Short mmCIF file of C-alpha atoms in Angstrom, two decimals:
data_model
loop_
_atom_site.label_atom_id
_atom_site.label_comp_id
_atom_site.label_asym_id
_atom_site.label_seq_id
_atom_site.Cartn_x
_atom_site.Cartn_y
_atom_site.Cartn_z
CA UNK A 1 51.02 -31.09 25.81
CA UNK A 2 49.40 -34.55 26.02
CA UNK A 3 46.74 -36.14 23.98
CA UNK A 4 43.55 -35.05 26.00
CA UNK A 5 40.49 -37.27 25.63
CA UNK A 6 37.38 -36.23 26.45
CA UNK A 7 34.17 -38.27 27.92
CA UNK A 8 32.57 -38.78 24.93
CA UNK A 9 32.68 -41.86 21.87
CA UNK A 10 31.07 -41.07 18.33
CA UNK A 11 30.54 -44.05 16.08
CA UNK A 12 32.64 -46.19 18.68
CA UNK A 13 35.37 -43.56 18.10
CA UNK A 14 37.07 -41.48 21.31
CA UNK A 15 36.67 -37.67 21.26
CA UNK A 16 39.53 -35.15 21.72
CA UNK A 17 40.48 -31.96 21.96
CA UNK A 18 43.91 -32.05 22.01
CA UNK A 19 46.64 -34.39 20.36
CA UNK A 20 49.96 -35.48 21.33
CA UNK A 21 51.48 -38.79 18.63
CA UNK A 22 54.17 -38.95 21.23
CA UNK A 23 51.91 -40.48 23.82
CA UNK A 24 50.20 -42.83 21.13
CA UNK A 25 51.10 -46.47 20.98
CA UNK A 26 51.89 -47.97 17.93
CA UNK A 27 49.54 -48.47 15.17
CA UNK A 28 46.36 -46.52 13.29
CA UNK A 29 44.27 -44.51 15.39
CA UNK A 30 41.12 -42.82 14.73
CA UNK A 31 39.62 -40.07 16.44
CA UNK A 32 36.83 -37.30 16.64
CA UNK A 33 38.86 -34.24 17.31
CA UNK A 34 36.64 -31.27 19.06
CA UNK A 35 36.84 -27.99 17.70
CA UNK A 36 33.74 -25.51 18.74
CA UNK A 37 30.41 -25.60 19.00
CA UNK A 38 27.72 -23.89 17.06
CA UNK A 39 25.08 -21.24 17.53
CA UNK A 40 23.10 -24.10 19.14
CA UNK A 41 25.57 -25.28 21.06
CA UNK A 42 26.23 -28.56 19.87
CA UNK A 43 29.50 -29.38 19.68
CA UNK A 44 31.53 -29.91 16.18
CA UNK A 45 33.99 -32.13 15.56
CA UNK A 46 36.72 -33.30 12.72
CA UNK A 47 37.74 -36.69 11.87
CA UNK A 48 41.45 -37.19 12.59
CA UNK A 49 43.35 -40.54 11.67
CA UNK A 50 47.19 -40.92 13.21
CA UNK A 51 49.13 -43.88 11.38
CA UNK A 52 52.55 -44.18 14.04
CA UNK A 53 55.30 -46.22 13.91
CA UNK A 54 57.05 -48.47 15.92
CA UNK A 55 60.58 -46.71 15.20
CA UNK A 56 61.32 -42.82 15.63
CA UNK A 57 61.03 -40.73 12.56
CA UNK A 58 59.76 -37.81 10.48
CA UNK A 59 56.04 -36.66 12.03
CA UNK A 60 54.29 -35.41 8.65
CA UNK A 61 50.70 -33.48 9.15
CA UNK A 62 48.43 -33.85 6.30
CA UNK A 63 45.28 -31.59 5.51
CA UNK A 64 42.32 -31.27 3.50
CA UNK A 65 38.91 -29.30 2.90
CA UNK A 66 40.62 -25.97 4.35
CA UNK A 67 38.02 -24.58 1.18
CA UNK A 68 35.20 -26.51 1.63
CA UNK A 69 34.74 -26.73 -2.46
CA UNK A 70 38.01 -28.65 -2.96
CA UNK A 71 36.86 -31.88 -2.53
CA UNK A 72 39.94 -33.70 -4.88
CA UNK A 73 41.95 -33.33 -2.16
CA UNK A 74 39.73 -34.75 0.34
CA UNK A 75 39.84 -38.44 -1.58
CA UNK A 76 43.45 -37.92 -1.44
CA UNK A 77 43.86 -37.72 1.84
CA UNK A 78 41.43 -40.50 2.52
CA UNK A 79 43.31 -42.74 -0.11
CA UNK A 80 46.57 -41.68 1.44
CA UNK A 81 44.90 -42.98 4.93
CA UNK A 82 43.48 -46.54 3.27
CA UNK A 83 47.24 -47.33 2.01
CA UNK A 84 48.93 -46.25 5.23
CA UNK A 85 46.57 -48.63 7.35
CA UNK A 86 48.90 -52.00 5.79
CA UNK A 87 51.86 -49.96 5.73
CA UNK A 88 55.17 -50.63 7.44
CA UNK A 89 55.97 -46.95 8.94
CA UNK A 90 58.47 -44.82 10.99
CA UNK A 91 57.54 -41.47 12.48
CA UNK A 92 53.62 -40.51 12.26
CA UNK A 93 51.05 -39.47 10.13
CA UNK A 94 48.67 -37.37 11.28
CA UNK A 95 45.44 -36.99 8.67
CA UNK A 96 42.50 -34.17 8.37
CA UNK A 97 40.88 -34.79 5.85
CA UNK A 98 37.43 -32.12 6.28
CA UNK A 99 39.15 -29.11 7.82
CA UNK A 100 36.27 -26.69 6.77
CA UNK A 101 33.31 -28.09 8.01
CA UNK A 102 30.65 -25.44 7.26
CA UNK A 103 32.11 -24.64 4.00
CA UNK A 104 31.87 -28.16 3.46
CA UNK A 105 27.99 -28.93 4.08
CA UNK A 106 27.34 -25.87 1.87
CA UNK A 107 29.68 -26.56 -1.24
CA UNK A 108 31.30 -23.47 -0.25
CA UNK A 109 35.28 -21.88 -0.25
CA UNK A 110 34.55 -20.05 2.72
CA UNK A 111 33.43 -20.81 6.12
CA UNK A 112 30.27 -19.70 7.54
CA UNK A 113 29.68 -18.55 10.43
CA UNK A 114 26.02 -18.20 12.74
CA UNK A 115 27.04 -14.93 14.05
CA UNK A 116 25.11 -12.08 12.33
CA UNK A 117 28.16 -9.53 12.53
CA UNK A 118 30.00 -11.87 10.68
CA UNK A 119 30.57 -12.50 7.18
CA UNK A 120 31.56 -15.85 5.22
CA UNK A 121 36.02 -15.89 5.38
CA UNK A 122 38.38 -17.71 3.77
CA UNK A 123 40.12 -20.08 6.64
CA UNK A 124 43.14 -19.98 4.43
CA UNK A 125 43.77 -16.31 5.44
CA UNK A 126 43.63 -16.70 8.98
CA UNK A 127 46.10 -19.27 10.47
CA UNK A 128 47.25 -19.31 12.91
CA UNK A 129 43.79 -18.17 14.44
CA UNK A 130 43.15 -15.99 17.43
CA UNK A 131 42.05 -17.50 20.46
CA UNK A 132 40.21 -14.49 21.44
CA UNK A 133 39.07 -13.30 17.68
CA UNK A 134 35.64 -14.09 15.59
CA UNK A 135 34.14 -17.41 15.38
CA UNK A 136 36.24 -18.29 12.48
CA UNK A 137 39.70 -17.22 14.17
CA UNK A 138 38.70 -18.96 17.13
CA UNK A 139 38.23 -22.26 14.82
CA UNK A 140 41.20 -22.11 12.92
CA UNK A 141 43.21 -21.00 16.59
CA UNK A 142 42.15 -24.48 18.02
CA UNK A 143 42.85 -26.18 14.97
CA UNK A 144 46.66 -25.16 14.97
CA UNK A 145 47.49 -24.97 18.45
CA UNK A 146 45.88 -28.39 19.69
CA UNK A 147 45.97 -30.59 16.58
CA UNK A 148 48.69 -29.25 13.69
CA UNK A 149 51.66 -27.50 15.19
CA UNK A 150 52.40 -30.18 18.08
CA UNK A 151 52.63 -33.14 15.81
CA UNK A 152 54.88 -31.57 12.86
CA UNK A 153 58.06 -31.73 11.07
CA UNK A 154 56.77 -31.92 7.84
CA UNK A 155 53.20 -30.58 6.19
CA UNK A 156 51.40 -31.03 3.28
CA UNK A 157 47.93 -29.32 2.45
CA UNK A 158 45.78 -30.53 -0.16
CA UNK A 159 43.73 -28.02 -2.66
CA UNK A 160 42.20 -27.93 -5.51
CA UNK A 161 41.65 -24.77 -7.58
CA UNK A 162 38.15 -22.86 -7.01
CA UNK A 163 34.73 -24.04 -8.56
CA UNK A 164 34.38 -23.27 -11.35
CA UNK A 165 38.13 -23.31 -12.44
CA UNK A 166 41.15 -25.70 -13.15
CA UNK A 167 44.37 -26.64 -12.23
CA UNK A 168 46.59 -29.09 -13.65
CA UNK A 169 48.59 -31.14 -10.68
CA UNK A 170 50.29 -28.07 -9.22
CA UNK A 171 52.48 -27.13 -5.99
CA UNK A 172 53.58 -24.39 -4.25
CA UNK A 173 56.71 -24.63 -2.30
CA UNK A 174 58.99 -21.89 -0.76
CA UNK A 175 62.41 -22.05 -2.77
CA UNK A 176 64.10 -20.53 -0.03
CA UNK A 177 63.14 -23.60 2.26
CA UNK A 178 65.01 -27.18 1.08
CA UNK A 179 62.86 -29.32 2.51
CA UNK A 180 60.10 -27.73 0.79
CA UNK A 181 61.22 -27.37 -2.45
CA UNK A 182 62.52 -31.09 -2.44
CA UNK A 183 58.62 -32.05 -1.22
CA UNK A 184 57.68 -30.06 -4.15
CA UNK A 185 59.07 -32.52 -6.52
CA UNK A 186 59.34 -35.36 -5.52
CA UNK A 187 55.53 -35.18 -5.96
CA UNK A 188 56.19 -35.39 -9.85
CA UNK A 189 53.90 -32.84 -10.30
CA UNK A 190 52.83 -30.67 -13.40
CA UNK A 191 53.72 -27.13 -12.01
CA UNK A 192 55.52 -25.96 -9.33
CA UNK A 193 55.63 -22.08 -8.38
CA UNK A 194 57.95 -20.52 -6.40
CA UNK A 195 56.09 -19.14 -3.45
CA UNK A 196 56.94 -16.86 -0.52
CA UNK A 197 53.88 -17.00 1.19
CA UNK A 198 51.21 -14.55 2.10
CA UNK A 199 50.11 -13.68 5.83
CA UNK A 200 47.17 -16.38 6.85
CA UNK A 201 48.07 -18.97 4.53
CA UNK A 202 48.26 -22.30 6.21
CA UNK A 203 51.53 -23.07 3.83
CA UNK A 204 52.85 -19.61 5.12
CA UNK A 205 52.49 -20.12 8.81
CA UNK A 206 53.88 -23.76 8.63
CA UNK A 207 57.12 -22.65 7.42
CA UNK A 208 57.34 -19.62 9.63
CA UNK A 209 57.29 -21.91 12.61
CA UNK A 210 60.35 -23.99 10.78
CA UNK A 211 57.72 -26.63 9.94
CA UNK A 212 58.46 -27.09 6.15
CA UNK A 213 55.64 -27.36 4.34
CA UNK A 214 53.95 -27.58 0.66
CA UNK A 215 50.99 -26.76 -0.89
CA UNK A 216 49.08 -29.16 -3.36
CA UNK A 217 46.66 -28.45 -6.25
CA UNK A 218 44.77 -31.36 -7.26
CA UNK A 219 42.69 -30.20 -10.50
CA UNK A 220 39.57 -28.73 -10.53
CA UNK A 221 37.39 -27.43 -8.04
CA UNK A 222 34.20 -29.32 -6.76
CA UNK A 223 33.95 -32.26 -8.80
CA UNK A 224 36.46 -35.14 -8.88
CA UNK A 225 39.40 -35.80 -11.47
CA UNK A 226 40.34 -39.42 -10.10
CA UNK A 227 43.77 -39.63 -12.51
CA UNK A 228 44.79 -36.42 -10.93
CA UNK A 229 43.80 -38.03 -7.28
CA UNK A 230 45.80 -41.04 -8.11
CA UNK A 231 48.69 -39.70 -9.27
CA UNK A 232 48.72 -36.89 -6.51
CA UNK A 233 48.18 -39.94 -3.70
CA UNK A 234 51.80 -41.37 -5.48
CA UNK A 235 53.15 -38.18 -4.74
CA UNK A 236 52.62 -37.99 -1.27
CA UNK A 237 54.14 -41.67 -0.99
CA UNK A 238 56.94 -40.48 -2.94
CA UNK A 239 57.52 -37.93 -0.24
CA UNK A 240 56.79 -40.30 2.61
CA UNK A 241 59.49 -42.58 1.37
CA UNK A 242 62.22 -40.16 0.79
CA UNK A 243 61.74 -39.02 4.32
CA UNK A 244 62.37 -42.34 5.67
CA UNK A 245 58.32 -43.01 6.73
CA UNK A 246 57.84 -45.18 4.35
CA UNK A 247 60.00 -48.55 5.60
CA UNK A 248 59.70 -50.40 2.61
CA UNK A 249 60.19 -49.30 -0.79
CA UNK A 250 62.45 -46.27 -2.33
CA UNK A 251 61.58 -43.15 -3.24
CA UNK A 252 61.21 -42.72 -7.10
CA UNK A 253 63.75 -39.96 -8.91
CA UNK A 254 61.75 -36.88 -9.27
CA UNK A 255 60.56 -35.77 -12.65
CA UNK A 256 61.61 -31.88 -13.89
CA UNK A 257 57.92 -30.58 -14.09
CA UNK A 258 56.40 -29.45 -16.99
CA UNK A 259 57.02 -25.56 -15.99
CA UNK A 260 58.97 -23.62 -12.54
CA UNK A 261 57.32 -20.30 -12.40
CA UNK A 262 57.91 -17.34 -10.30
CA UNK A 263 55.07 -14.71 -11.51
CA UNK A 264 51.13 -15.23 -12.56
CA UNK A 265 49.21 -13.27 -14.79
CA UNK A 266 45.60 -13.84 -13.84
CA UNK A 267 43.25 -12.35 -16.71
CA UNK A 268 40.01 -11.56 -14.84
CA UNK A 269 36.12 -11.00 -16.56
CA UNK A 270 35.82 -7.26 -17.33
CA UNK A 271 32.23 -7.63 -17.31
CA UNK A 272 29.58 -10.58 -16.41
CA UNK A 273 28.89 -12.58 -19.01
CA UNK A 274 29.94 -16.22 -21.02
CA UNK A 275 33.41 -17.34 -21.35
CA UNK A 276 34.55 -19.76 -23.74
CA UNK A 277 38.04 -20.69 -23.66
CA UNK A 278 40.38 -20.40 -26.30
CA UNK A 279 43.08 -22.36 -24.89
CA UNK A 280 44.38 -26.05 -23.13
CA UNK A 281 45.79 -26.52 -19.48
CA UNK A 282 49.28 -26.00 -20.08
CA UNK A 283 49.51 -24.98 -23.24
CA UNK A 284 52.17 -22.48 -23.96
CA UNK A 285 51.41 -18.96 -25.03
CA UNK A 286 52.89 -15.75 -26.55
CA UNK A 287 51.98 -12.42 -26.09
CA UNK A 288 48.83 -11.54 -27.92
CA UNK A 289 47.54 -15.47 -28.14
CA UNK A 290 43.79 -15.40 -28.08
CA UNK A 291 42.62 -16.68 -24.61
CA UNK A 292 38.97 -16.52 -24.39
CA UNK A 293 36.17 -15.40 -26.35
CA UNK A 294 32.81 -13.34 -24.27
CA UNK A 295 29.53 -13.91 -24.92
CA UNK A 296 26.51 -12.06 -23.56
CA UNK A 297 23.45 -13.63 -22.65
CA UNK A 298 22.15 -13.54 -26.64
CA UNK A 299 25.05 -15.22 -27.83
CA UNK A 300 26.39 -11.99 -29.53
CA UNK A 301 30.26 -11.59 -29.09
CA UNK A 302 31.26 -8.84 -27.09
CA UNK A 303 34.75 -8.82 -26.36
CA UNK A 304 38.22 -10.74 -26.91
CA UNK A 305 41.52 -11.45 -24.46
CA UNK A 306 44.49 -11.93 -25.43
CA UNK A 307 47.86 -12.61 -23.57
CA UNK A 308 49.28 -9.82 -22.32
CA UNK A 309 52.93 -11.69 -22.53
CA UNK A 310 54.24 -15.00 -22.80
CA UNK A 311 54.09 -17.88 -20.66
CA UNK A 312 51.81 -20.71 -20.02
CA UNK A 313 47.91 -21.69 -19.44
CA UNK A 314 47.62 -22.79 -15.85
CA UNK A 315 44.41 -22.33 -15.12
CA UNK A 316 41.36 -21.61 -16.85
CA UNK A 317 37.34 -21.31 -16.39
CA UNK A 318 35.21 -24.54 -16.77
CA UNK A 319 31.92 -22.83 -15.71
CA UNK A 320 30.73 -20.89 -18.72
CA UNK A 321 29.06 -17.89 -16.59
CA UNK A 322 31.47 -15.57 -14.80
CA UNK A 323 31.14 -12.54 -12.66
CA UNK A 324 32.84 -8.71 -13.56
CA UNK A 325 36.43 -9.55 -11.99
CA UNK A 326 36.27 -13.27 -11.79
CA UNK A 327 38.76 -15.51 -13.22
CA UNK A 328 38.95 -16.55 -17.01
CA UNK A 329 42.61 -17.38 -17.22
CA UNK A 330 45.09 -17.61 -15.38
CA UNK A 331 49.37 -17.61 -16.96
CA UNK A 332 52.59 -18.52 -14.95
CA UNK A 333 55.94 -17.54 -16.15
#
């Protein structure tokens, strides 16, 4: 496959719709990459930056916004980009930082489609897309096939946890998968859970085409937590440096993280209502430590939850207001 370039510039940038880093010259490069149109039929399309070296080397893939609320690891990526524009590389680095356009716009998870028969949908469910399939697996099948997959040995997607909910600086890497795990933590990170992967999950379908790949948590969903952003940004040049893209500079020595889990005990709202937390991010726990306290819309307690075993706070809610089944807290072991 070669880098295809279409007839069009936006903003003095080219338009693509299909990308190649081995037939890039040296350098930064910035592009509009062309994904679909919508129910008007205008066309859509993502901003893609490319960062290649003069020397072979590792080709890492970076994305963002797959859930349009998760906008910490958005300025991640973009800081990531600002830093790699003076830097002396090897390899490539290939950058999305807005994956999920529609979800996006609307300060959404999911992405939304115009088509009547078809419902909002979690992009991160659906990789690697269907070239024949809804709207949504259409997007996501042009996504992988003509941007991610051809210019990968090495992936990292950037998350945050959902709004109204937070995470601490938190990856999950595939112990079974060396490359991964040593991503993992060499990003110094808070948390790292051992993951096997679900079907759809971009994470998932990176490593089942022998693309190693992580998944990063930055904090809280919707609004910003710049420490987190910094120290996350560190992390990724921590990685890029071990791997030999970085030409200048050694990697750090990884930090143990705080906690390596294997299982999660999320404790969900029985019933709509106000949830006040009872605990910290990270704080450790034993069974039957008060959690979270519920409130209805009087004030007037209604019911207590405890932990139903040990381990430690991960996540918890930062929106008062929850939904019957949402998420209050959330333990790994």
């Amino acid at each position: 496959m070669a880098t295809e370039y279409l007839a069009d510039v936006i903003d003095g940038k080219k338009v693509i719709q299909s990308l190649d880093v081995s037939d890039l010259s040296a350098g930064e490069h910035t592009f509009w990459f062309r994904i679909c149109s919508n129910a008007l039929g205008q066309w859509l399309h993502l901003p893609v930056m490319v960062y290649k070296g003069s020397k072979p080397g590792k080709r890492f893939v970076i994305t963002a916004g797959v859930h349009g609320d998760e906008y910490n690891g958005v300025l991640v990526a973009q800081k990531v980009a600002s830093q790699l524009a003076t830097a002396d590389i090897s390899g490539s680095v290939v950058i999305v930082p807005t994956v999920n356009l529609s979800g996006m716009l609307s300060h959404s998870r999911d992405y939304s489609s115009n088509d009547p028969d078809h419902s909002t949908a979690n992009l991160n469910r659906f990789f690697p897309g269907n070239k024949n399939g809804n709207e949504a697996q259409r997007y996501v099948y042009q996504l992988w096939e003509n941007l991610l997959k051809p210019n990968a040995d090495l992936a990292i997607d950037l998350h945050t946890q959902t709004s109204g909910t937070l995470y601490p600086l938190y990856v999950f890497a595939d112990y079974r998968l060396d490359d991964a795990l040593n991503m993992a933590r060499l990003m110094n990170p808070d948390v790292i859970f051992d993951d096997p992967g679900d079907p759809g999950i971009l994470e998932t379908v990176w490593n089942q085409h022998n693309i190693p790949s992580i998944t990063v948590e930055v904090g809280v969903g919707r609004y910003s937590d710049y420490p987190l952003v910094d120290r996350s940004t560190k992390g990724i040049f921590n990685v890029l440096s071990d791997y030999g893209v970085l030409i200048e500079g050694e990697a750090l020595e990884a930090e143990p993280p705080f906690v390596e889990g294997k299982e999660l005990t999320s404790i969900r709202a029985e019933t709509g209502g106000f949830y006040q937390p009872q605990v910290e991010l990270l704080q450790p726990v034993r069974e039957g430590d008060l959690l979270s306290v519920q409130t209805d819309s009087f004030g007037k307690e209604l019911k207590r939850y405890y932990a139903p075993r040990a381990g430690v706070v991960l996540s918890f809610n930062v929106e008062p207001m929850r939904a019957t089944g949402a998420l209050i807290v959330r333990l790994i072991h």
